[in-house]
Short mmCIF file of C-alpha atoms and ligand atoms in Angstrom, two decimals:
data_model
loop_
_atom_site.label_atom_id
_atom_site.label_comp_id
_atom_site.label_asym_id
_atom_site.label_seq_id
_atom_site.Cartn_x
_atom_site.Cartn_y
_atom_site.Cartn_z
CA UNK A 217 219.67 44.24 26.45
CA UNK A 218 220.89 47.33 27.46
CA UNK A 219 220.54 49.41 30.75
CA UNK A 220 219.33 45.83 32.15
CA UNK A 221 221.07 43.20 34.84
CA UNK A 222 221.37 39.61 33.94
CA UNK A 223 222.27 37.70 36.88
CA UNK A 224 223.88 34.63 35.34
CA UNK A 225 225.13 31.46 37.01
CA UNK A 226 228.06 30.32 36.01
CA UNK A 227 228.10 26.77 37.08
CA UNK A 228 230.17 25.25 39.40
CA UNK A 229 233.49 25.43 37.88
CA UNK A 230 233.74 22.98 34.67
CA UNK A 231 232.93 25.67 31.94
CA UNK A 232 231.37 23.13 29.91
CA UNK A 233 228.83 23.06 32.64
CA UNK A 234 227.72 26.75 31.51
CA UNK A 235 224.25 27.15 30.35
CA UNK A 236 223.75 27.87 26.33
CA UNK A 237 221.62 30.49 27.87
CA UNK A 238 224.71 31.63 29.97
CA UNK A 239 227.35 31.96 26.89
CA UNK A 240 224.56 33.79 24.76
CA UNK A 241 224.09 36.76 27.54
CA UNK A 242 227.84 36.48 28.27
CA UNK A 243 228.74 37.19 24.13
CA UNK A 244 226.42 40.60 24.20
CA UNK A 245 228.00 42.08 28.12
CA UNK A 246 229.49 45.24 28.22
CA UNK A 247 230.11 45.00 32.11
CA UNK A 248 231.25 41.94 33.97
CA UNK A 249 230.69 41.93 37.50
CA UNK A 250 232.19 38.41 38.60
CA UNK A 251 232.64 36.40 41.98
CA UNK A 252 235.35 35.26 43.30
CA UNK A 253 234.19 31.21 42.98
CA UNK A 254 233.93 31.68 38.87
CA UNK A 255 236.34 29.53 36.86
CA UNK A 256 238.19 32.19 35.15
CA UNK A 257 237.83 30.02 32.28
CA UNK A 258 234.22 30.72 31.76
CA UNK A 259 235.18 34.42 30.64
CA UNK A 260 236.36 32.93 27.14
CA UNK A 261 233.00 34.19 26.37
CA UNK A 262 233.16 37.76 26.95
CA UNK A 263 236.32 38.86 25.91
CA UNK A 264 235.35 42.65 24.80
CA UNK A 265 233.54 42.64 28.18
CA UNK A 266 234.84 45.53 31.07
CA UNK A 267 235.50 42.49 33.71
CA UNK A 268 235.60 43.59 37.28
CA UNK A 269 235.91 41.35 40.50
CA UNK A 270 234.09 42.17 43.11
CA UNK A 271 234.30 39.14 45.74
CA UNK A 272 236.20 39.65 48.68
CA UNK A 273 239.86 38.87 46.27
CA UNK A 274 238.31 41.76 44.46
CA UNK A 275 239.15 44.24 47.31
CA UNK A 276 235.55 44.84 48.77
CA UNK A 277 235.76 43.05 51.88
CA UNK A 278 233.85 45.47 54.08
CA UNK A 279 231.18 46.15 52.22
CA UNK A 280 230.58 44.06 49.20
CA UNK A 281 227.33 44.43 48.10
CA UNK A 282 226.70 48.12 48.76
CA UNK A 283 230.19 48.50 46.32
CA UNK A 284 227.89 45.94 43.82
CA UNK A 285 224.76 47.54 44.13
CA UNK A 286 226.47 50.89 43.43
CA UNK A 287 228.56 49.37 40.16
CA UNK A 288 225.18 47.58 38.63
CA UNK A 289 223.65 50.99 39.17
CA UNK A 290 226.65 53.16 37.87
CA UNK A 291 226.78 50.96 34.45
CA UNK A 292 222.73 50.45 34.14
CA UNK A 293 222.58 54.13 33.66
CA UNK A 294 225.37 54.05 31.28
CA UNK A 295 223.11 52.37 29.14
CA UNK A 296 225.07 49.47 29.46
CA UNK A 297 224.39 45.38 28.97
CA UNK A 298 225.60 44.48 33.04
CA UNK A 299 226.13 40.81 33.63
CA UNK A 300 226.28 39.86 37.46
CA UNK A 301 227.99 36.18 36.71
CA UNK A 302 227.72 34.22 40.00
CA UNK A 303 229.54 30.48 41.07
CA UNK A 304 226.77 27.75 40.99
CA UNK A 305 223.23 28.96 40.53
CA UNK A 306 222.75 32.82 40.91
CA UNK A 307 219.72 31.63 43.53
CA UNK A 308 221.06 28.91 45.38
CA UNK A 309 223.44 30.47 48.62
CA UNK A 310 223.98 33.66 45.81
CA UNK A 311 221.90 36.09 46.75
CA UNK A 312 220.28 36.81 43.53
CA UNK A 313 216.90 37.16 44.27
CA UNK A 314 218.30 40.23 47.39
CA UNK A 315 220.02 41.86 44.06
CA UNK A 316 216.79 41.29 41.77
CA UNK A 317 214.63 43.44 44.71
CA UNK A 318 217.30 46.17 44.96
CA UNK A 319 217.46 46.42 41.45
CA UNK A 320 213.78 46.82 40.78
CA UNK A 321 213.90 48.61 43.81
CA UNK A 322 215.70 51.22 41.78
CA UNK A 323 213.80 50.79 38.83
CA UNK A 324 216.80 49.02 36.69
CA UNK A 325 215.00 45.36 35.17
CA UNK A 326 216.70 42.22 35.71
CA UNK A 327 216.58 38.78 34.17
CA UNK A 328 217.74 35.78 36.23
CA UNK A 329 219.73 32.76 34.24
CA UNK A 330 220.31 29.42 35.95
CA UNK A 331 223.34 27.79 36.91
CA UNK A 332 223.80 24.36 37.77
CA UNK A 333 224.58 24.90 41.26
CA UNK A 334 227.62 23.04 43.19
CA UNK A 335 225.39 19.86 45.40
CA UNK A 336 224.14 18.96 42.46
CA UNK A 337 227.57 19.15 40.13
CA UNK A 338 228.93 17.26 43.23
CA UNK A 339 227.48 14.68 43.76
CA UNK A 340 226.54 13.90 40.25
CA UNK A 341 229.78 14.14 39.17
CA UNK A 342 231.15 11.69 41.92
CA UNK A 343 227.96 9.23 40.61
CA UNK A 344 226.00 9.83 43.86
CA UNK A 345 222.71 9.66 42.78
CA UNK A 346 220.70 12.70 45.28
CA UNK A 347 217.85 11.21 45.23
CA UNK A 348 217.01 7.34 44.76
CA UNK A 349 214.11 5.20 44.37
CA UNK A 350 213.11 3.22 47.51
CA UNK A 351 216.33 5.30 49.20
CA UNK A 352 216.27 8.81 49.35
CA UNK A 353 212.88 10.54 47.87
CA UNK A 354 213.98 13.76 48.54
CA UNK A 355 216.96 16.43 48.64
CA UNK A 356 217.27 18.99 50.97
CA UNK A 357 220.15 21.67 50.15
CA UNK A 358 221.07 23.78 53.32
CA UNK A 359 223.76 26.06 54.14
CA UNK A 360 225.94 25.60 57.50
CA UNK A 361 226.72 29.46 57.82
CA UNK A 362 224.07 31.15 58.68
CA UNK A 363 223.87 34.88 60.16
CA UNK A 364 221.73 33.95 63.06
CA UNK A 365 222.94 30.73 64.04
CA UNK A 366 219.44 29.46 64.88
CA UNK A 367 217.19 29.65 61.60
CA UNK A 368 217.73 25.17 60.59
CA UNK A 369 215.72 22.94 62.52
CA UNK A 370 218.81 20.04 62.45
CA UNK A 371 216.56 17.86 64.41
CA UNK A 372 214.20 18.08 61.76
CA UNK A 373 216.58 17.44 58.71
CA UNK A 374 218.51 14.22 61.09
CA UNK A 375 214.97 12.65 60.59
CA UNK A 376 213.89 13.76 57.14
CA UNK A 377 215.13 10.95 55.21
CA UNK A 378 216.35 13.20 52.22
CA UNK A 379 219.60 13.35 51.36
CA UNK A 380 221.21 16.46 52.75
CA UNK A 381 223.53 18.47 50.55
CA UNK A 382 225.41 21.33 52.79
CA UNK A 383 226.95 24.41 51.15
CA UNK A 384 229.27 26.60 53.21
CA UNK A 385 230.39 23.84 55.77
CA UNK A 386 234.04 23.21 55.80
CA UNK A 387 234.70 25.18 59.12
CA UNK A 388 231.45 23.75 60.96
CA UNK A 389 232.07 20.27 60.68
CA UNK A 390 231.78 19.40 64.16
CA UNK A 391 228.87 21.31 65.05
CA UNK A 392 227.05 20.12 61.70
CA UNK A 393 228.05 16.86 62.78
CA UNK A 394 226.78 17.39 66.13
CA UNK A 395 223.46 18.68 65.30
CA UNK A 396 222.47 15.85 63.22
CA UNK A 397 223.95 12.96 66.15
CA UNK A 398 221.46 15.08 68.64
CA UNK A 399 218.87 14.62 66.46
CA UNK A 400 218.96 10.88 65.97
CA UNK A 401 220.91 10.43 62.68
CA UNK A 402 222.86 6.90 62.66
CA UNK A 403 226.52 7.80 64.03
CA UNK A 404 227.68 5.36 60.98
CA UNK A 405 225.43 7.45 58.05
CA UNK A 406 227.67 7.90 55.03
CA UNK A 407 229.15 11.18 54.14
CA UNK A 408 231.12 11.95 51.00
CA UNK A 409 232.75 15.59 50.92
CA UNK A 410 233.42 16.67 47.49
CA UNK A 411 236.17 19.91 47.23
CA UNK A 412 236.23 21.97 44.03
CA UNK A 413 233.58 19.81 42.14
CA UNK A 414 233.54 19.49 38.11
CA UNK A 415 237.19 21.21 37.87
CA UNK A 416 240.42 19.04 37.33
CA UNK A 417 241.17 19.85 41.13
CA UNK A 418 238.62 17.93 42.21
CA UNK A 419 238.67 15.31 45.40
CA UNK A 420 236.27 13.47 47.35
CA UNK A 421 236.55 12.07 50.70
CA UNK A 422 233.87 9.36 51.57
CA UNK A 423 233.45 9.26 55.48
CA UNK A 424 230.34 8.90 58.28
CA UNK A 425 228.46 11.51 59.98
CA UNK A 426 231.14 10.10 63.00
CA UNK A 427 233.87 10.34 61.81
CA UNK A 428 233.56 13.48 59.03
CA UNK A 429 235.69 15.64 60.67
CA UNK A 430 238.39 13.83 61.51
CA UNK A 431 238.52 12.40 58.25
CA UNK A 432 238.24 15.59 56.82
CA UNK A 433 241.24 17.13 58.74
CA UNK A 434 243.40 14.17 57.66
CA UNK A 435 242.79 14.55 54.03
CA UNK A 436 243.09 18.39 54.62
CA UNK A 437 239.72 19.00 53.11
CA UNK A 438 239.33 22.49 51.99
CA UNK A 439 236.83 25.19 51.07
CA UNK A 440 235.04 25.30 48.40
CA UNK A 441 233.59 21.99 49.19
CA UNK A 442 230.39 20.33 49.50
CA UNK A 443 228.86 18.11 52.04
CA UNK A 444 226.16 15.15 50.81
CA UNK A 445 224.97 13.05 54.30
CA UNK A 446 222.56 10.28 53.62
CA UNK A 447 222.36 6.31 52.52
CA UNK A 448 223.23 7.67 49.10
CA UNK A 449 226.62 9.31 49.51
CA UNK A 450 227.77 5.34 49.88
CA UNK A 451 226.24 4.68 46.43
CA UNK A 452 229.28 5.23 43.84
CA UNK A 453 229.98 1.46 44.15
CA UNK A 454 226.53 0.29 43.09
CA UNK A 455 226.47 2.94 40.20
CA UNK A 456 229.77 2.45 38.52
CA UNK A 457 228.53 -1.48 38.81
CA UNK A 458 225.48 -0.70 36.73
CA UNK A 459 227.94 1.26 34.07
CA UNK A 460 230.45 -1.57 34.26
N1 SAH B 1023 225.54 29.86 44.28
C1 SAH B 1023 226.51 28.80 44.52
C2 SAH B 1023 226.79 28.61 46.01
C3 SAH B 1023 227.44 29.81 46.66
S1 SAH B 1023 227.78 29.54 48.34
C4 SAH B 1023 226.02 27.51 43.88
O1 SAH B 1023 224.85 27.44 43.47
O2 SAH B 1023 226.80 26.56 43.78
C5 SAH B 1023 229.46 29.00 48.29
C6 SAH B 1023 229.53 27.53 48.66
O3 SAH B 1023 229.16 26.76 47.52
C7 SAH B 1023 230.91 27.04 49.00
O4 SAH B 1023 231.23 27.30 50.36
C8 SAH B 1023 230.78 25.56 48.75
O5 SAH B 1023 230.08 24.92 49.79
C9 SAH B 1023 229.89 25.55 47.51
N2 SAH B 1023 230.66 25.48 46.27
C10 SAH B 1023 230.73 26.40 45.29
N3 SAH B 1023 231.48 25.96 44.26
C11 SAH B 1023 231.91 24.72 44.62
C12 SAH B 1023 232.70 23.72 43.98
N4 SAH B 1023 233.23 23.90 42.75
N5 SAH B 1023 232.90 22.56 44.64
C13 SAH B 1023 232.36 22.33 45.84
N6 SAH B 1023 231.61 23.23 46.49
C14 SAH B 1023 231.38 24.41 45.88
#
């Protein structure tokens, strides 16, 4: 394992939620090079580990992953066993696959490890089903912040009929909201907005595409947070009846 880069996801927060696969490569690390959206918690399992931070708390605003790239490299050549532990699924939003490239860019091997990534810890966990027979045959995860402002097609997902699960999207609530009204979603489509999923922390705010921001402002919804839009975010009611 050594000299190598294993780009691990560490869930979405509940450290329970960590793969078997995750704790395994976490046990044999050497170097710890850990976001700022992992639960703290989840480092239980790497306690001789060199643990550094390098999200933007960890002091590299400007350039983050040039100071990453240059760590992973630093530490590979040391011979050592790197672990590049990421919030949610190291592919999903996490730029793993970017790090993966540059890595065997630079001849150092890498080995991805899956995380269960935050839409679906989410929703699950408030018992919104993402997809459901005869109501939502699909899932589309997209991100609100995006670098060029004009790579989603929102008319496209307003009349996809999956269930839309949207990373990143706290601060673009009105525009997200707007995007999908001009593209023919119903104004009254149910929206449940679920803030620090799987930890004790956790809230949920069920709203419609209408009214999400307001709603949101009220209940002083804050990042990290997830947004799921479709027939299915009004489904808790129907599930916790079938459990009942
Ligand atoms: N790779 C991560 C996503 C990173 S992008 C994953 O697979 O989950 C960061 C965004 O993920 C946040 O802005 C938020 O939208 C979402 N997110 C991450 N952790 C979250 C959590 N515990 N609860 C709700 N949303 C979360």
């Amino acid at each position: 394992m050594n000299g190598k880069v294993w780009l691990v996801g560490a869930g979405p927060g509940d450290p329970e939620l960590l793969t078997l696969k995750a704790v395994k490569v976490l046990a044999r690390a050497q170097v710890v090079l850990v976001d700022d959206l992992v639960n703290p918690a989840v480092l239980e399992h790497c306690p001789d580990a060199r643990v550094i931070p390098v999200g933007k708390r960890g002091g590299c605003r400007s350039t983050p992953q040039a100071f990453i790239h240059r760590l992973m490299l630093r530490y590979t050549r040391q011979g050592k066993c790197v672990v590049r532990l990421k919030g949610g699924d190291p592919c999903i939003f996490g730029r793993g696959s970017e790090e993966v490239d540059w890595l065997a860019a630079h001849g150092i091997e890498a080995e991805l490890v899956n995380g269960i990534t935050a839409g679906l810890a989410g929703a699950t966990g408030c018992g919104i089903p993402l997809t459901l027979r005869g109501i939502a045959r699909g899932v589309t995860l997209v991100t609100a912040h995006t670098q060029d402002d004009s790579s989603l097609d929102w008319a496209a997902l307003a009349k996809g009929g999956t269930t839309l699960v949207v990373y990143m999207g706290v601060a673009k609530l009105g525009e997200v909201r707007d995007s999908l009204l001009a593209g023919g979603m119903r104004a009254d489509m149910p929206v449940a907005m679920i803030e620090n999923a799987s930890l004790p922390q956790q809230r949920e705010c069920r709203s419609s595409l209408a009214r999400m921001r307001q709603d949101a402002a009220r209940f002083a919804l804050k990042s990290p947070a997830i947004l799921v839009i479709g027939e299915v975010a009004a489904a808790r009611e129907a599930l916790l009846a079938y459990s009942a």
